Short mmCIF file of C-alpha atoms in Angstrom, two decimals:
data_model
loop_
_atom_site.label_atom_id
_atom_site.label_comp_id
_atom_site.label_asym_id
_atom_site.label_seq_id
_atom_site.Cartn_x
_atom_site.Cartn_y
_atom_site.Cartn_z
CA UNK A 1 -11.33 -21.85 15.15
CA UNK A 2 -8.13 -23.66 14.34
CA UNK A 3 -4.80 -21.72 14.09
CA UNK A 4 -1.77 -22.48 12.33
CA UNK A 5 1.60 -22.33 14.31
CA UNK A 6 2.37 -18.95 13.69
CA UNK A 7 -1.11 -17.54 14.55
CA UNK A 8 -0.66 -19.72 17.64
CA UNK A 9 2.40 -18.28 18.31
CA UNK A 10 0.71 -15.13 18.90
CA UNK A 11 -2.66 -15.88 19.70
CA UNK A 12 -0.31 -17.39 22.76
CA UNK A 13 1.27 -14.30 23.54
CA UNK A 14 0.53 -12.13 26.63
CA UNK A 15 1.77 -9.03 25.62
CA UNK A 16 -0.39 -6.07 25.50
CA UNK A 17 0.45 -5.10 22.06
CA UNK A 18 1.40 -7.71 18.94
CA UNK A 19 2.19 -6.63 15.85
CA UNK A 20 1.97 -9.02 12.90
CA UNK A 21 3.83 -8.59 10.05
CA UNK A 22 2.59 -11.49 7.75
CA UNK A 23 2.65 -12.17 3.73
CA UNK A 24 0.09 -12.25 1.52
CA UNK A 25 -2.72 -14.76 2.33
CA UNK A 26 -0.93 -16.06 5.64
CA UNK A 27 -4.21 -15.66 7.94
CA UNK A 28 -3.73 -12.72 9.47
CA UNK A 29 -7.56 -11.55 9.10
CA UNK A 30 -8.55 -14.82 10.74
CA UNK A 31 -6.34 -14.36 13.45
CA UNK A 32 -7.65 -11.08 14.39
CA UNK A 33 -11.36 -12.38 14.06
CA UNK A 34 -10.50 -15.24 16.86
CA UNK A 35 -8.98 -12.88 18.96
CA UNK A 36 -11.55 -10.24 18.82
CA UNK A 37 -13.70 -13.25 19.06
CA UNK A 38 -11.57 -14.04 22.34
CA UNK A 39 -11.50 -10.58 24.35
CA UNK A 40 -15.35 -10.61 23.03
CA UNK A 41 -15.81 -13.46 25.38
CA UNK A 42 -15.65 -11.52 28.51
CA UNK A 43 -18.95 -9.64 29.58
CA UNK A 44 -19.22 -5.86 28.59
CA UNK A 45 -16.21 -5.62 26.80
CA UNK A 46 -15.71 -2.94 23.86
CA UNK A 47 -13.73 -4.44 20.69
CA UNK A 48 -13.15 -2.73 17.08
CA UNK A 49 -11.27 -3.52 14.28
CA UNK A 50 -10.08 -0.42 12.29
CA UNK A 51 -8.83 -0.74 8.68
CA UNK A 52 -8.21 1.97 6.35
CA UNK A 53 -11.53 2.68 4.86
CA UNK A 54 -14.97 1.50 6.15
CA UNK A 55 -15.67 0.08 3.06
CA UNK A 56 -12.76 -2.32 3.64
CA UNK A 57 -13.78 -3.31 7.14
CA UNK A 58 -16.93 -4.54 5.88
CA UNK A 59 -16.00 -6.67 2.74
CA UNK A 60 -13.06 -8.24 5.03
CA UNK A 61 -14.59 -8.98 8.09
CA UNK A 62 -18.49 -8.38 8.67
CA UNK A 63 -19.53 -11.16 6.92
CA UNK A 64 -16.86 -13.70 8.44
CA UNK A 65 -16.75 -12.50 12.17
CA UNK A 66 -21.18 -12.35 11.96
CA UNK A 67 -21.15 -16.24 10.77
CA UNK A 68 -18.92 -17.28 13.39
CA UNK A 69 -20.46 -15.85 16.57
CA UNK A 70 -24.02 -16.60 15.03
CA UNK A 71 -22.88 -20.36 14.81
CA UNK A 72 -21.54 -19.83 18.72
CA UNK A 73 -25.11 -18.11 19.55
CA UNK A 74 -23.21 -15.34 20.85
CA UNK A 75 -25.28 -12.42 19.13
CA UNK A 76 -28.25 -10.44 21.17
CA UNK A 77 -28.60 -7.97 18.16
CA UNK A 78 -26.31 -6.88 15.16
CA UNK A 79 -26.52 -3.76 13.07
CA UNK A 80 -25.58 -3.50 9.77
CA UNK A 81 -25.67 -0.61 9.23
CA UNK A 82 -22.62 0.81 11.48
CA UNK A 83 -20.96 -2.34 11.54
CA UNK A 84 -21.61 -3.69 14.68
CA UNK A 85 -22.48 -6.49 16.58
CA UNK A 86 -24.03 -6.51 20.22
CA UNK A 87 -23.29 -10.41 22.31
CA UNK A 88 -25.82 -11.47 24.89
CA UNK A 89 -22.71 -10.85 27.61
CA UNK A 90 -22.70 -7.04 27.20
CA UNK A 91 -19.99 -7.51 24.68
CA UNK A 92 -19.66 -5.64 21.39
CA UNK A 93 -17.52 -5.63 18.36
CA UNK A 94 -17.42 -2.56 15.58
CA UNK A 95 -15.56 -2.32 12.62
CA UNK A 96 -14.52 1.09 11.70
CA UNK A 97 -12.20 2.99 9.17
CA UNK A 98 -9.50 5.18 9.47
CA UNK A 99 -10.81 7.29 6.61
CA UNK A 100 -13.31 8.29 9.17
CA UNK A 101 -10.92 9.87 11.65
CA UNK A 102 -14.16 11.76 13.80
CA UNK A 103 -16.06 8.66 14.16
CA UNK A 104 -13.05 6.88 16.28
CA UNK A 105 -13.46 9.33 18.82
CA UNK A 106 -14.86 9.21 22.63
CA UNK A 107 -14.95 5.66 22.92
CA UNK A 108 -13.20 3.50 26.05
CA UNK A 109 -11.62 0.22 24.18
CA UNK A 110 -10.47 -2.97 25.57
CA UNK A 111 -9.35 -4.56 22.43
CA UNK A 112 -8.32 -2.99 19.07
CA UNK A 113 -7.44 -4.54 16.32
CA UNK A 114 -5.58 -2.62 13.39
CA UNK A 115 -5.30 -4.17 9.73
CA UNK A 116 -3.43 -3.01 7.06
CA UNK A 117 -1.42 -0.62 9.23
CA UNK A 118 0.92 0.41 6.96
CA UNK A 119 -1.82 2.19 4.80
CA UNK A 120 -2.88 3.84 8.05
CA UNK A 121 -1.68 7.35 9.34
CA UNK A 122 0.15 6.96 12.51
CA UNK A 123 -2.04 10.01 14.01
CA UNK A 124 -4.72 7.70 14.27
CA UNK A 125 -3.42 5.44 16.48
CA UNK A 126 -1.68 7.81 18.96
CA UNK A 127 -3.92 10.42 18.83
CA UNK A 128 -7.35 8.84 18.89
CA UNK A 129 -7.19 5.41 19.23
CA UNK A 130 -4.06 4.99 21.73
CA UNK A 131 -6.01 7.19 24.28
CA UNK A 132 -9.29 5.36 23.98
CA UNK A 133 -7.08 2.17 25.38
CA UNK A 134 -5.59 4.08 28.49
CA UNK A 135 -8.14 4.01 31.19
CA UNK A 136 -9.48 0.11 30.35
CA UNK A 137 -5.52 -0.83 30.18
CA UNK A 138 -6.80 -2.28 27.08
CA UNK A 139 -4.75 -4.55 24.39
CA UNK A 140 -4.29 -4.31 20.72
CA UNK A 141 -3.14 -6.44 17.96
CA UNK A 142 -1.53 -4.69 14.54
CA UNK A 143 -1.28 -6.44 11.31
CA UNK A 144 -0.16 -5.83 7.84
CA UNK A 145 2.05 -6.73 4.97
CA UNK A 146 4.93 -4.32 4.34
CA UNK A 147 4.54 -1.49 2.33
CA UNK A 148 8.07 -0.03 2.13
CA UNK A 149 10.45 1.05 5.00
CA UNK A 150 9.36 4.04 6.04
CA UNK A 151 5.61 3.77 7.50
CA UNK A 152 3.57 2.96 10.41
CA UNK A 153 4.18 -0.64 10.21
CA UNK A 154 7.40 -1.02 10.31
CA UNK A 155 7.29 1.68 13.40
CA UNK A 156 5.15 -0.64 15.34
CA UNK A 157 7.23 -3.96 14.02
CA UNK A 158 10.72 -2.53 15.85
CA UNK A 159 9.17 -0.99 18.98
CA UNK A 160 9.43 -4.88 20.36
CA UNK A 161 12.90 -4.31 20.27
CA UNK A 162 12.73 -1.06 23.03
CA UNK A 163 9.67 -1.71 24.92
CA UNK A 164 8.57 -4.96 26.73
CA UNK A 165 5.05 -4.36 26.33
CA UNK A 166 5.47 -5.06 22.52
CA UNK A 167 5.99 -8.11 20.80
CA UNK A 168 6.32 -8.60 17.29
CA UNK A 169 5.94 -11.79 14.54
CA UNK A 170 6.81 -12.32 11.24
CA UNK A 171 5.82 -14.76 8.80
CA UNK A 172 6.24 -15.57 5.50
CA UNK A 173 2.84 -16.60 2.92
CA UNK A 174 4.18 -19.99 3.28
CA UNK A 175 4.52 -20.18 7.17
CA UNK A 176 0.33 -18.88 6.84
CA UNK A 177 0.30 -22.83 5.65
CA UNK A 178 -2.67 -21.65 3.20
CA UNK A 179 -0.92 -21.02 0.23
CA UNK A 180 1.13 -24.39 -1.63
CA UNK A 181 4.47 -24.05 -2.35
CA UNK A 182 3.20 -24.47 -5.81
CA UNK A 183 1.49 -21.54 -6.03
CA UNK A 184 4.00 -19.58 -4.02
CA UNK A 185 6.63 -20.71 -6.89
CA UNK A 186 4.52 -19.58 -9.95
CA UNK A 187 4.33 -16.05 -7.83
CA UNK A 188 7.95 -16.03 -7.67
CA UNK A 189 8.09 -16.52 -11.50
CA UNK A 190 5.29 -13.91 -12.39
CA UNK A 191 6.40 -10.86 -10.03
CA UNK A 192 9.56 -8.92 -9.89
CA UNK A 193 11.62 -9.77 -6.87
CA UNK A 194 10.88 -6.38 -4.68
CA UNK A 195 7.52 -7.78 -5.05
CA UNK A 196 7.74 -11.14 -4.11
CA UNK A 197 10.04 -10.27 -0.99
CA UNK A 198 7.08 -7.52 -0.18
CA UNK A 199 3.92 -9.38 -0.64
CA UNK A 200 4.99 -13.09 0.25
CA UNK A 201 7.81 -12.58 2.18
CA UNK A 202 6.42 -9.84 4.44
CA UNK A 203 10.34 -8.32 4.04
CA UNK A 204 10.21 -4.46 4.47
CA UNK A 205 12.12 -3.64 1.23
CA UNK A 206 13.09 -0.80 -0.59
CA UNK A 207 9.63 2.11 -0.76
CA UNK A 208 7.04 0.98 -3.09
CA UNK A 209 6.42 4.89 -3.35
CA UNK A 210 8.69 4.84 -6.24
CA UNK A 211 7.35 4.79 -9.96
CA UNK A 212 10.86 2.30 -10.90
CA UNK A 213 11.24 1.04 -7.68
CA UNK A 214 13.91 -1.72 -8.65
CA UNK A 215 15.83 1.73 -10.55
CA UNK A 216 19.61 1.08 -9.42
CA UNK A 217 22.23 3.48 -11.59
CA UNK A 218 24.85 1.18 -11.74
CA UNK A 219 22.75 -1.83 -13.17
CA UNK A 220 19.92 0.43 -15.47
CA UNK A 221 21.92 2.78 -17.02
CA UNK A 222 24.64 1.46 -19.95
CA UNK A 223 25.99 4.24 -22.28
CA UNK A 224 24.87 4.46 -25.43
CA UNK A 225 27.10 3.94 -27.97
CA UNK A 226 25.11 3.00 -31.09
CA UNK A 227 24.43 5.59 -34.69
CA UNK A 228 21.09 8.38 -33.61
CA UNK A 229 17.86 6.67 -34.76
CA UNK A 230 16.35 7.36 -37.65
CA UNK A 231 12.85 8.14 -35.76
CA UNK A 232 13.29 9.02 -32.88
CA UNK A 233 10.22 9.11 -29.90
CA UNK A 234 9.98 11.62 -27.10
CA UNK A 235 7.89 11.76 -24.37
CA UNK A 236 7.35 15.46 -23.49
CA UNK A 237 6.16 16.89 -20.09
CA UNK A 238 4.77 20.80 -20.33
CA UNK A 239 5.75 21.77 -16.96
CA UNK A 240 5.19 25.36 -15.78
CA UNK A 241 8.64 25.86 -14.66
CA UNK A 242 10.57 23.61 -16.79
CA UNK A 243 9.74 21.86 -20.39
CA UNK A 244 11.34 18.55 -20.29
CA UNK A 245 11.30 15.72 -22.62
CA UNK A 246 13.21 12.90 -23.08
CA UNK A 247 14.51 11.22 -25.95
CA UNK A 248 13.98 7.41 -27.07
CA UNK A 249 15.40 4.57 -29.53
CA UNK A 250 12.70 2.23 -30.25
CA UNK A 251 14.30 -0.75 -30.75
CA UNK A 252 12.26 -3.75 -33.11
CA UNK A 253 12.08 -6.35 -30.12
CA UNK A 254 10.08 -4.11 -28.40
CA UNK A 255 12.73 -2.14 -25.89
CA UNK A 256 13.24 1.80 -25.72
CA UNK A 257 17.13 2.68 -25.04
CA UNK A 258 16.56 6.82 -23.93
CA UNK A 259 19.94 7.98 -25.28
CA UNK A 260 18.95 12.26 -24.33
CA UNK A 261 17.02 14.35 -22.25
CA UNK A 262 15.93 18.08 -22.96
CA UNK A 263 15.08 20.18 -20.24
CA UNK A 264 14.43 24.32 -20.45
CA UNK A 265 13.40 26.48 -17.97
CA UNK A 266 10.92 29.25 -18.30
CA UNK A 267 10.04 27.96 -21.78
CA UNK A 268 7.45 26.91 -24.18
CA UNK A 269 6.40 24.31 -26.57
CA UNK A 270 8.12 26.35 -29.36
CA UNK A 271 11.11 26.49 -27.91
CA UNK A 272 11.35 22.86 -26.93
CA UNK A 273 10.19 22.02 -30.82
CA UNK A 274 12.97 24.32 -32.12
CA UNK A 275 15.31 22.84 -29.63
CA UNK A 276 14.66 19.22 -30.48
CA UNK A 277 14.93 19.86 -34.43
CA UNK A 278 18.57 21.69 -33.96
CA UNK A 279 19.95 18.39 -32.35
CA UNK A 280 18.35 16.12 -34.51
CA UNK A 281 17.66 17.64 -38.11
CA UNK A 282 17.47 14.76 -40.02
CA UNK A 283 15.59 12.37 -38.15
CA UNK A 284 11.50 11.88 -38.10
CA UNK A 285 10.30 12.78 -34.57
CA UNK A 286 7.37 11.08 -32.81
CA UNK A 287 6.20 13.00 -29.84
CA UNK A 288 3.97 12.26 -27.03
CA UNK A 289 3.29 14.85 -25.16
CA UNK A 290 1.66 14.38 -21.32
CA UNK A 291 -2.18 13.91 -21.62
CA UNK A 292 -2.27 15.09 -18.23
CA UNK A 293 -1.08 18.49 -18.61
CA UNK A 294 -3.68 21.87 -18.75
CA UNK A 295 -3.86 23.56 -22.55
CA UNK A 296 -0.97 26.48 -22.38
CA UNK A 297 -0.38 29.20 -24.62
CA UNK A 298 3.11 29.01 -26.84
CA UNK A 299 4.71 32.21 -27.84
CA UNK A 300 2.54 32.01 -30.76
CA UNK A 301 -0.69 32.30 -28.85
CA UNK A 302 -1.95 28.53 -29.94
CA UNK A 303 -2.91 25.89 -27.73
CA UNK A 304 -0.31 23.50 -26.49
CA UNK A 305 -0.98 20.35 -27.97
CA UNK A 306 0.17 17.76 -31.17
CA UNK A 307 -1.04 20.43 -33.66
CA UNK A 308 1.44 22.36 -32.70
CA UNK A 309 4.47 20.04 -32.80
CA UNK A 310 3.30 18.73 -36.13
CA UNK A 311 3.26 22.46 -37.81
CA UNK A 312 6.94 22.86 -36.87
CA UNK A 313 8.01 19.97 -38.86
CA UNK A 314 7.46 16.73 -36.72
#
């Protein structure tokens, strides 16, 4: 199976854990195929390759890893139905998810593969799987693209830095040599740039975990300075311990400038309503309220919904 130079870089590596941190489409799932492929090659040995669901594992790897040792001759007897392959040597390989916490116990390991660590829960790892790995003195390989700063993956990425047992690699959709700089470019053009440093960069950037995750106060937020709209749109939240909404300038090339917020506590849709028409008498309100939220009762005993807002003059 040929290897580009990064995935020879630590397909070369003799350290008893390697954690990848690689861009989007940079071969990281063929890298940990060879080298399950590799430790596989020895007689009775026990591989898996976890991923986050089992579901996953299967639609990733199965179908890939099966072709390749069926090519090689390798395979004595495979079963599909728990993922797993059996090699004439006494060697097996099982792909697993971590969505499945109970079925990764018990099990001695001499080669695991993780993928997509940073969706994984760190408790799976040092609580199941670390221990299955102690009495073999058995190796594992971790692999992912960033997903924030704060998570498993970048954990595993700095422990290289206090522990020689770790090693650690980087590299970038374009080191993968898979991807043309072409198409790498017209990425760059389509996504945002948190984005592009996450996904093809494989930089750990900023938490994704944020609904505006590129949100910075000093470059967002610009005072508003122009006359009150003549309609005015507000996007209302019925909260049980505060109403909130928050008030918008729909501009004609499309853009929303919100110039006020409204937020009461231990209140009701009445109260909001009366609240917004005292600011803004004048003005034609469009609301949209939450479709999320559960029906609550106003102070008037009707249902909280548009009805409601439109009765009170909206």
């Amino acid at each position: 199976m040929p290897l580009s130079a990064i995935q020879s870089s630590v397909a070369k590596s003799n350290a008893r854990f390697r954690t990848c941190v690689f861009g989007r489409r940079a071969g990281k799932t063929t890298l940990a195929i060879r080298e399950m492929i590799k430790y596989a090659s020895k007689p009775n040995r026990n591989i898996w390759y976890v991923s986050p669901s089992y579901r996953m594992s299967k639609e990733i790897v199965w179908h890939k890893l099966t072709d390749i040792l069926r090519n090689l001759r390798w395979i004595a007897k495979k079963n599909e139905s728990d993922l797993t392959v059996y090699l004439k040597n006494g060697s097996s390989i099982s792909l697993k998810g971590s969505d499945n916490r109970d079925s990764l116990r018990g099990r001695k390991l001499d080669f695991l593969v993780m993928d997509e660590v940073a969706d994984i829960h760190p408790s799976t790892f040092y609580e199941i799987l670390r221990p299955a790995l102690a009495d073999s003195r058995g190796h594992a390989l971790f692999a992912g693209t960033p997903k924030g700063l704060g998570n498993f993956l970048k954990d595993l990425y700095d422990k290289s830095m206090i522990d020689k047992n770790w090693q650690s690699f980087h590299a970038t959709t374009l080191d993968g040599g898979f991807v043309s700089e072409e198409e790498i470019e017209e990425a760059k053009q389509i996504l945002d740039s948190r984005t592009f440093a996450q996904e093809m960069l494989a930089d750990f950037v900023e938490s994704g975990q944020k609904i505006f995750y590129n949100f910075k106060l000093d470059e967002s937020v610009k005072p508003y300075d122009e006359p009150t709209p003549n309609i005015i749109y507000v996007g209302e939240d019925f909260n049980v311990g505060f109403m909130t909404a928050v008030l918008f300038d729909c501009k004609q090339d499309g853009t929303m400038h919100a110039f006020d917020e409204i937020v009461l506590s231990s209140s009701n849709t009445d109260e909001m309503v009366t609240e917004i028409r005292n600011r803004y008498p004048t003005q034609k309100i469009v609301c949209f309220p939450d479709p999320s939220a559960n029906a609550k009762k106003s102070s008037a005993g009707g249902r909280t919904d548009i009805s409601i807002l439109s009765n009170a003059g909206f």
